[in-house]
Short mmCIF file of C-alpha atoms and ligand atoms in Angstrom, two decimals:
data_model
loop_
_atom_site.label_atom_id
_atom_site.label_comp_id
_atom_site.label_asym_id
_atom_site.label_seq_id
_atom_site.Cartn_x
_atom_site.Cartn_y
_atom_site.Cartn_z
CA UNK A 1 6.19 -10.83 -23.01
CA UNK A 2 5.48 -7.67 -24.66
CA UNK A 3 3.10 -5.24 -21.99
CA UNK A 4 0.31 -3.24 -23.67
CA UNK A 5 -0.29 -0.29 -22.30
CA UNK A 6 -4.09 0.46 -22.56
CA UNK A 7 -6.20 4.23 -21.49
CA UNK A 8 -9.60 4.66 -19.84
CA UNK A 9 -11.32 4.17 -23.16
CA UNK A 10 -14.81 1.69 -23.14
CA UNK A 11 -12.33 -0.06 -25.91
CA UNK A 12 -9.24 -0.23 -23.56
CA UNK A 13 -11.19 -1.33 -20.66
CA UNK A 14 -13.07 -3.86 -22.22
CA UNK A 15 -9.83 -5.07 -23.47
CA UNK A 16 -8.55 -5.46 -19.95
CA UNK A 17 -11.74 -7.30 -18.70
CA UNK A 18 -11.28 -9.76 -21.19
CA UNK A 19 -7.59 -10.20 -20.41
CA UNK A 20 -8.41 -10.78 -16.87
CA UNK A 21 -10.94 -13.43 -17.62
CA UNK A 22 -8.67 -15.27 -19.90
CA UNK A 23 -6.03 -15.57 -16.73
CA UNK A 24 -3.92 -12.80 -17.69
CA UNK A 25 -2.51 -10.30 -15.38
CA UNK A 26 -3.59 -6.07 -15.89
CA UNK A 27 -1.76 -3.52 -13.50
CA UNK A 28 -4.60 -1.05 -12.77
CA UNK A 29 -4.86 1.93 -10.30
CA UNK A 30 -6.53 2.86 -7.17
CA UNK A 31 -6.90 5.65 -4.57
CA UNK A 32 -3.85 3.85 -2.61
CA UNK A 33 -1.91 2.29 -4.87
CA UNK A 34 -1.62 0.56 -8.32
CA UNK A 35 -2.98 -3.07 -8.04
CA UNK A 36 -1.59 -6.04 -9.98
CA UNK A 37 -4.72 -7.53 -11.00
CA UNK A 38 -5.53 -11.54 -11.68
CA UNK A 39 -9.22 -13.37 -11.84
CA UNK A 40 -9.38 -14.35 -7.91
CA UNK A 41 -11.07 -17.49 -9.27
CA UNK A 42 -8.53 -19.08 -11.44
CA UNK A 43 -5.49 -20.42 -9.12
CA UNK A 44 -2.97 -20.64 -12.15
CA UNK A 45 -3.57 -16.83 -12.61
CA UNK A 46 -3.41 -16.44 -9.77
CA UNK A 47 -0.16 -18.04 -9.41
CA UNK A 48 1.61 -15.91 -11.66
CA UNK A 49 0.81 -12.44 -9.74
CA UNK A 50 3.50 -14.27 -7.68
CA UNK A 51 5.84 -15.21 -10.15
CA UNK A 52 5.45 -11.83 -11.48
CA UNK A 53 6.08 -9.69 -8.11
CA UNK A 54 8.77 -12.24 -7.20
CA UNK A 55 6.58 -12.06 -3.99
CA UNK A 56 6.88 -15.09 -1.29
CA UNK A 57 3.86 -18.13 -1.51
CA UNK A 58 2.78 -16.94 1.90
CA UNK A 59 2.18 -13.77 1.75
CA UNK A 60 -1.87 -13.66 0.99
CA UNK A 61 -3.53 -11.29 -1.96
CA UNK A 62 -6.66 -9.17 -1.51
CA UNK A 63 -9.77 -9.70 -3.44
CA UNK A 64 -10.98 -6.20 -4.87
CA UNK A 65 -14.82 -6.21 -5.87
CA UNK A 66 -17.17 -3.14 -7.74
CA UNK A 67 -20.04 -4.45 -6.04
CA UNK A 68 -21.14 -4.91 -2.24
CA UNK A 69 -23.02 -7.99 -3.32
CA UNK A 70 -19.85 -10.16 -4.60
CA UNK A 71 -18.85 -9.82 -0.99
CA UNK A 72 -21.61 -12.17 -0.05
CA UNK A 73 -19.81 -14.45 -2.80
CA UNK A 74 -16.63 -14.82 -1.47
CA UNK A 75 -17.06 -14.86 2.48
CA UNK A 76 -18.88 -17.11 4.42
CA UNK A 77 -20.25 -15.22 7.25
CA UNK A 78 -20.87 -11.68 7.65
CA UNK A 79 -20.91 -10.62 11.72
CA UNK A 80 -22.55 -7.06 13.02
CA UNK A 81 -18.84 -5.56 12.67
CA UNK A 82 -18.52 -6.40 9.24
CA UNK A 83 -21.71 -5.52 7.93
CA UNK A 84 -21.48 -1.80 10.07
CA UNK A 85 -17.88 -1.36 7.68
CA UNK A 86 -20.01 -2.91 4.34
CA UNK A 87 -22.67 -0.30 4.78
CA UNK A 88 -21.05 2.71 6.16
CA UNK A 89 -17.18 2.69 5.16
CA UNK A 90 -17.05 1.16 1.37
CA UNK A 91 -15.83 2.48 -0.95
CA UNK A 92 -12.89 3.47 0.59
CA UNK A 93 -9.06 2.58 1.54
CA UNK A 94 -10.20 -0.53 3.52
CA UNK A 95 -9.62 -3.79 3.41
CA UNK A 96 -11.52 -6.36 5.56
CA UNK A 97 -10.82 -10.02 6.37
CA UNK A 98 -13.39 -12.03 6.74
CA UNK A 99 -13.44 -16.15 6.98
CA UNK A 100 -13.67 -17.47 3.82
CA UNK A 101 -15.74 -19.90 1.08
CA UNK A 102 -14.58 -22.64 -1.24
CA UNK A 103 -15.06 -20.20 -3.96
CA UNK A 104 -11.59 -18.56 -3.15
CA UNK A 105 -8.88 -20.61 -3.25
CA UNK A 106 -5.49 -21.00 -0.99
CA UNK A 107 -3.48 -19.63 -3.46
CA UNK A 108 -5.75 -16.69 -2.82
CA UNK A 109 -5.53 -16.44 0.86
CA UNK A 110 -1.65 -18.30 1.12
CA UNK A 111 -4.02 -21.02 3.10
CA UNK A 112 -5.17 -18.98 5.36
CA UNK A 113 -8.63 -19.90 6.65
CA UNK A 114 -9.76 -16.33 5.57
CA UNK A 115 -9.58 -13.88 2.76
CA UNK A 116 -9.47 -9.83 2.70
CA UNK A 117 -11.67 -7.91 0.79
CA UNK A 118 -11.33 -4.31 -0.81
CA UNK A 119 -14.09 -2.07 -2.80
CA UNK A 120 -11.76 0.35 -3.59
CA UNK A 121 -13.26 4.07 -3.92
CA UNK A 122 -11.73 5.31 -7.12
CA UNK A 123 -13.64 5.14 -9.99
CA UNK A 124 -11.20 4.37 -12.60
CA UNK A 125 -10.24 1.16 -10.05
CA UNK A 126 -14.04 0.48 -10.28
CA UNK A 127 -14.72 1.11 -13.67
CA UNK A 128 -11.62 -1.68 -14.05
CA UNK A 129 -13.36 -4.31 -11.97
CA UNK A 130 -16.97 -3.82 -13.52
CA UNK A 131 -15.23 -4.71 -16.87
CA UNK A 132 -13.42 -7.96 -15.83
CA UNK A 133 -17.15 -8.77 -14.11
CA UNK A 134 -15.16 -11.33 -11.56
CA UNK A 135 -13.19 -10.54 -8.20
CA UNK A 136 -9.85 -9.60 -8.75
CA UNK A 137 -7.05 -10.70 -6.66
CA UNK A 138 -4.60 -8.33 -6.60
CA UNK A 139 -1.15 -6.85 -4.56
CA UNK A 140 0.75 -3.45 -5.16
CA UNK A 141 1.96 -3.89 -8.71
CA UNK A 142 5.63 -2.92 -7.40
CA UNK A 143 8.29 -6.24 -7.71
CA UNK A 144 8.47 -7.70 -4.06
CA UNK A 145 10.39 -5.48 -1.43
CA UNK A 146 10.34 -2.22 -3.57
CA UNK A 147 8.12 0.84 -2.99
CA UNK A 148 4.37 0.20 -4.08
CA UNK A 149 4.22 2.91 -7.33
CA UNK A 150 1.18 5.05 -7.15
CA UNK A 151 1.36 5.98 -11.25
CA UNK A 152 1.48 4.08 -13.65
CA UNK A 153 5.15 5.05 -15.00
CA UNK A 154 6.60 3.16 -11.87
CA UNK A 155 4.56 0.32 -12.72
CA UNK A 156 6.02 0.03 -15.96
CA UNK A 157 9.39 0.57 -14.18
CA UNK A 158 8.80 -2.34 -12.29
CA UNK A 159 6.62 -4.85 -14.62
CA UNK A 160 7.01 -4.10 -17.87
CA UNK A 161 7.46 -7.24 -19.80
CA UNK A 162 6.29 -9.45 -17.06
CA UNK A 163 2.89 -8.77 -17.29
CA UNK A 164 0.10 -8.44 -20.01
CA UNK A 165 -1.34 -5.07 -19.52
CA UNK A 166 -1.10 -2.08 -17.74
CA UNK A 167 -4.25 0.77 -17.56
CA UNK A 168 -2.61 4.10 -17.71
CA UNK A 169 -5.18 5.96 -15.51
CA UNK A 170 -4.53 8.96 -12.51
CA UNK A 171 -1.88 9.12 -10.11
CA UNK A 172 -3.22 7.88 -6.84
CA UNK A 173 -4.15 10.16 -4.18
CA UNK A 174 -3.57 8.38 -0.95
CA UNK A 175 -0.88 6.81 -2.11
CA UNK A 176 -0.04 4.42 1.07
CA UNK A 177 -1.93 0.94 0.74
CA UNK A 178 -5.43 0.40 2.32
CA UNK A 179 -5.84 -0.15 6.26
CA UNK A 180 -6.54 -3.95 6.62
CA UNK A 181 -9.22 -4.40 9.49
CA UNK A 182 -9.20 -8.13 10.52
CA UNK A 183 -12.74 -9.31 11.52
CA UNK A 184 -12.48 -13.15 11.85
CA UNK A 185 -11.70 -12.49 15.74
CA UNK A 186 -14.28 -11.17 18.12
CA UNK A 187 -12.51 -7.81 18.74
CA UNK A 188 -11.32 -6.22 15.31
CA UNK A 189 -7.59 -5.97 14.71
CA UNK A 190 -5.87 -3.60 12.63
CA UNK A 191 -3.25 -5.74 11.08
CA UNK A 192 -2.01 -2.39 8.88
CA UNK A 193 -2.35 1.08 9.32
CA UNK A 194 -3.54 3.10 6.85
CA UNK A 195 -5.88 6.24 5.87
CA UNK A 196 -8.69 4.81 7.49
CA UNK A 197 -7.83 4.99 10.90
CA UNK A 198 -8.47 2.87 14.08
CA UNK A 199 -10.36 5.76 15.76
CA UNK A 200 -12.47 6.25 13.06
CA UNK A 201 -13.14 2.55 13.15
CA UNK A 202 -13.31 2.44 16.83
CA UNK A 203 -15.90 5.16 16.88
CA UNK A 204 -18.10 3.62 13.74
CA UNK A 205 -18.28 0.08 15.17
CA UNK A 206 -18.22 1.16 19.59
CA UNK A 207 -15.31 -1.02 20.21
CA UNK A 208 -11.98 -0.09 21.14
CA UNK A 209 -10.16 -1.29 17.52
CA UNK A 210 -6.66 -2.37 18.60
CA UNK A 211 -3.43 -1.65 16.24
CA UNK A 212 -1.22 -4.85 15.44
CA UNK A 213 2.04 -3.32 16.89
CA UNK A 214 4.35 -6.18 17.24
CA UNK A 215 5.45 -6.35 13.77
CA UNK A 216 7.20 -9.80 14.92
CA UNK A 217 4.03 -11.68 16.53
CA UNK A 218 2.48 -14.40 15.10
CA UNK A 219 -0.43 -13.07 13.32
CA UNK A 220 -3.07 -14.01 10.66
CA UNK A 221 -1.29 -11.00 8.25
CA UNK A 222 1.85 -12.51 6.91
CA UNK A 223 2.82 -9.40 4.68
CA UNK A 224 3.64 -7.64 7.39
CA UNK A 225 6.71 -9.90 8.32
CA UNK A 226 8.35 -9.11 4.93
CA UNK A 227 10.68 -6.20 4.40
CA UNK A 228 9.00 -4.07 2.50
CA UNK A 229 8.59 -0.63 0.62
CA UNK A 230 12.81 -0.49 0.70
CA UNK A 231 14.55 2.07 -1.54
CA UNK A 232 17.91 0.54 -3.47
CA UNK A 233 19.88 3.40 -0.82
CA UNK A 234 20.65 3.31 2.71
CA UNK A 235 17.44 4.88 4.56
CA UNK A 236 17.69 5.95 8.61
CA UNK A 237 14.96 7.26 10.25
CA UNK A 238 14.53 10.30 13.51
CA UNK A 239 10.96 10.39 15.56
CA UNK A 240 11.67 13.60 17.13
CA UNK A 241 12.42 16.34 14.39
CA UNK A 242 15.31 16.78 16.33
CA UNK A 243 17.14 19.45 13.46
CA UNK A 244 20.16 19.42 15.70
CA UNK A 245 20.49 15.65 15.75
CA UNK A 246 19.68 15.46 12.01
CA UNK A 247 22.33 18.47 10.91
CA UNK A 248 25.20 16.34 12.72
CA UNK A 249 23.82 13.20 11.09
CA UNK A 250 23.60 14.35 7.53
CA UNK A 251 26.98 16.26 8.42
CA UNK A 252 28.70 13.02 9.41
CA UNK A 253 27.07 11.44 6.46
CA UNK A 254 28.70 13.92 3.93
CA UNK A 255 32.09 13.57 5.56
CA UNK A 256 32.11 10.11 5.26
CA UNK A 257 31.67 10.50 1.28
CA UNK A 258 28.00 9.93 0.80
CA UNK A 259 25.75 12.40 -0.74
CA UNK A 260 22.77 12.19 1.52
CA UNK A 261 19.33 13.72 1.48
CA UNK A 262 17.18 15.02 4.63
CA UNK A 263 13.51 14.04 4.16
CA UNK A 264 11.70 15.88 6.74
CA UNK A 265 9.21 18.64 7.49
CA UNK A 266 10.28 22.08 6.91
CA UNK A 267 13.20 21.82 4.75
CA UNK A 268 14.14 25.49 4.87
CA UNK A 269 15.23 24.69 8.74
CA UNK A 270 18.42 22.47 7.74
CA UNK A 271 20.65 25.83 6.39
CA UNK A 272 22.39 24.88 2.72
CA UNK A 273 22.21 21.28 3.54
CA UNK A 274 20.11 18.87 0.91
CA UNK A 275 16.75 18.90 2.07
CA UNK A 276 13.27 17.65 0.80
CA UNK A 277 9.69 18.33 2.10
CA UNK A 278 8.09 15.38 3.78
CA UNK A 279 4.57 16.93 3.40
CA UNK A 280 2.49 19.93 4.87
CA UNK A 281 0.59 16.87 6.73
CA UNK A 282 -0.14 13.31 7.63
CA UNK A 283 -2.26 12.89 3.84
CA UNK A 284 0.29 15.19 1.67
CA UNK A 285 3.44 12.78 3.44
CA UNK A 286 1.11 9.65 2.34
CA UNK A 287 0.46 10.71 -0.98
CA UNK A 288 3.97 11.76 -1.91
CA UNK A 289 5.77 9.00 0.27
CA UNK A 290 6.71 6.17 -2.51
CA UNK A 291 7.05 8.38 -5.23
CA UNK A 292 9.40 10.61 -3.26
CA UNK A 293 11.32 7.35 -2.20
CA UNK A 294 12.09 6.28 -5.76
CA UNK A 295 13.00 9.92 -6.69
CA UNK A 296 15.32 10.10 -3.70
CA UNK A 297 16.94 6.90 -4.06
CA UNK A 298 17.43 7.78 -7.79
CA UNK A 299 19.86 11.40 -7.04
CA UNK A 300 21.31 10.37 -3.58
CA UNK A 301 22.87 7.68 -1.58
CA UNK A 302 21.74 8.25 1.58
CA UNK A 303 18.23 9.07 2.87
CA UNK A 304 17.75 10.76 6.53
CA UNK A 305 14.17 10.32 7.08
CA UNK A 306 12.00 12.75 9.87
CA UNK A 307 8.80 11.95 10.89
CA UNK A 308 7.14 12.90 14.32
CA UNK A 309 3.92 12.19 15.30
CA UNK A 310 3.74 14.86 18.26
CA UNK A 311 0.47 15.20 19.64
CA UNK A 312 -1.46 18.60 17.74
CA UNK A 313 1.91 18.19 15.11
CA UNK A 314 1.60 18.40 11.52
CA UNK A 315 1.79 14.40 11.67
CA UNK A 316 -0.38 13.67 13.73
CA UNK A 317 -3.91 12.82 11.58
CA UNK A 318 -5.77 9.84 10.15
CA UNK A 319 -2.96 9.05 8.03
CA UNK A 320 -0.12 9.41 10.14
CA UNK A 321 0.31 5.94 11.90
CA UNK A 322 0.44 4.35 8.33
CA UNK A 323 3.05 6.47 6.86
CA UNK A 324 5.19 5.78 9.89
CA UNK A 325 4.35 1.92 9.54
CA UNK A 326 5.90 2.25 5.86
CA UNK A 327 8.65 4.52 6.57
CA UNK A 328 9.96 2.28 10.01
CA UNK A 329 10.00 -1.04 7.43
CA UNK A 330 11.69 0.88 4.24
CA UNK A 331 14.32 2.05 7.07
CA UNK A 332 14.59 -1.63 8.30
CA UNK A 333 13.85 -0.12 12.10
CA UNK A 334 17.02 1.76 11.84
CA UNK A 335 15.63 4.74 14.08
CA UNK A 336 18.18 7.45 14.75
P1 AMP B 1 -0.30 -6.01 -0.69
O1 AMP B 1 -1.38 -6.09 -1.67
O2 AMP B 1 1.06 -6.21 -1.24
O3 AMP B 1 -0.45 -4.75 0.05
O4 AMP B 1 -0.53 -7.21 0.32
C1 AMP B 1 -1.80 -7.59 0.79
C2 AMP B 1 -1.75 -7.67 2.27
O5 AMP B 1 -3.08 -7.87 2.78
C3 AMP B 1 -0.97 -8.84 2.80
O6 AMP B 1 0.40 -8.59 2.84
C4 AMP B 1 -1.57 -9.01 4.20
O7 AMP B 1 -0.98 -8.11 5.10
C5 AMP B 1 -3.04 -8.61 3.98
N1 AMP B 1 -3.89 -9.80 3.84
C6 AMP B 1 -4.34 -10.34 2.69
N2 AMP B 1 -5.09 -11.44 2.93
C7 AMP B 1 -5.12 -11.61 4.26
C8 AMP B 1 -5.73 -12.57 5.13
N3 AMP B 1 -6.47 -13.58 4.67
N4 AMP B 1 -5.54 -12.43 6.45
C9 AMP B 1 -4.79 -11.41 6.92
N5 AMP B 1 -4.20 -10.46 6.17
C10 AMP B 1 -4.35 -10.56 4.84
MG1 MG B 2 2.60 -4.67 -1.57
#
């Protein structure tokens, strides 16, 4: 399949509309991450984000709308919670699930009873969605298992030739994927942490908004089972910004032949040793985190992850909790 490459042109996007609504597939970005974008109401499109990603049946999609209103299209019940996030959280990094109608299919939801829904904030995401003028079903636009790309060159690392079309738009600026807020029980769930955080959402909606923390329990948010985000290198990971601990480590490392790379905060603390900024903060380490992992991954063999969370610590903001979600799964829970 040859991948066309189209620009934020009324030409381009118009283009892209009309390849969604012929069943094609268009890589597009966001404020989190690039989307892999199908027409939520055509199953056999639908089908082939999967074939494309390589990603597993079960693992549900999320339906991205321009427009408040198509919500009201694609769930069947709105409760007090969910109408509070509607009116004073979207736009923004959030997903929400809600139960579902027969509009949206189960190849949609992987059978689930219930679908997730996303108005995503930027405009070039919306601008994208107002031209295909259905829902859009979409996952990160990475192949299954591999860092989500937040520009579009690491899409086309990842998809070129396996889909139809990719719009070339900005890099994406919060760069870890949107917080999904589960609403289908009576006390919301955060199944995945992201920029929105659950004390935010605990404050908005005057309910204590628990985090899913089990990654192994039984839950209604498959994904979160898979391996994900992993770079093609060995990755370990340190809470405690020990730089003691991580000098011996990376020191041990080298001895043993590999060339590793310390990821942490600070790099000017670890001496003459190989050393890369995590991030000032919680939102520069989120922004930077997946494009940092395929550069990493790309010059070195061995990737010695840092990130602490301390209380009144650099890490410790809206953003934090998600970044260490992804960096604890692209380690594989290897903490050091
Ligand atoms: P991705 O787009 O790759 O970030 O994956 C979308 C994620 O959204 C899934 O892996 C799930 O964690 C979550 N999700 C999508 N639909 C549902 C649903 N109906 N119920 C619970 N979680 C969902
Ligand atoms: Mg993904």
């Amino acid at each position: 399949m040859n991948t066309s490459y189209l620009h934020f042109n009324e030409r381009d996007l118009a283009r892209a509309g009309e390849l969604i609504r012929s069943g094609k597939l268009v890589a597009f970005p966001t404020e989190t991450v690039y989307g892999l974008g199908a027409n939520a109401l055509d199953s056999d499109a639908v089908k082939s984000i999967y074939a494309a990603k390589g990603r597993p049946a079960d693992n549900p999609l999320i339906v991205h709308v321009f427009d408040k209103a198509q919500i009201f299209d694609i769930a069947a019940e709105l409760g007090d919670y969910a109408k509070r996030v509607i009116d004073c959280v979207m736009p923004a990094p959030i997903t929400i699930v809600l139960p579902k109608n027969s509009l949206i299919s189960d190849v949609v939801t992987a059978g689930l009873p219930s679908v997730a829904v996303r108005m995503p904030l930027s405009q070039q995401a919306r601008s994208f969605l107002r031209a295909a003028a259905v829902p859009v079903a979409a996952p990160s636009a990475n192949l299954s298992g591999r860092p989500s790309p937040t520009c579009w060159q690491r899409v086309r690392e990842d998809m070129d030739g396996r889909i139809s079309a990719v719009l070339c738009g900005e890099a994406c600026t919060v760069g870890i994927e949107s917080t999904v807020l589960d609403l289908t029980q009576p006390v919301p769930l955060v199944l995945r942490p992201g920029a929105v955080s659950a004390e935010y959402l605990s404050e908005l909606l005057g309910v204590n908004v628990e985090v899913l923390s089990d990654p192994t329990s039984k839950v209604n948010s498959p994904g979160v089972r898979y391996k994900h985000y992993a770079p093609k290198v060995p990755m370990v990971l340190d809470l405690d910004d020990d730089v003691d601990k991580l000098c011996a480590f990376y020191d041990a490392k080298l001895a043993e032949g590999f060339r590793p790379v310390l990821w942490v905060h600070q790099p000017h603390r670890f001496g003459n040793r190989r050393a890369v900024e995590m991030g000032a903060d919680d939102l520069q380490a989120a922004a930077n985190l997946f494009e940092t992992m395929r550069l990493l991954e790309q010059d070195y063999d061995f990737i010695i992850a840092s990130f602490c969370r301390r209380k009144g610590g650099a890490y410790d903001g809206p953003a934090g909790r998600g970044v260490l979600d992804r960096l604890m799964r692209a380690c594989g829970h290897n903490v050091i």
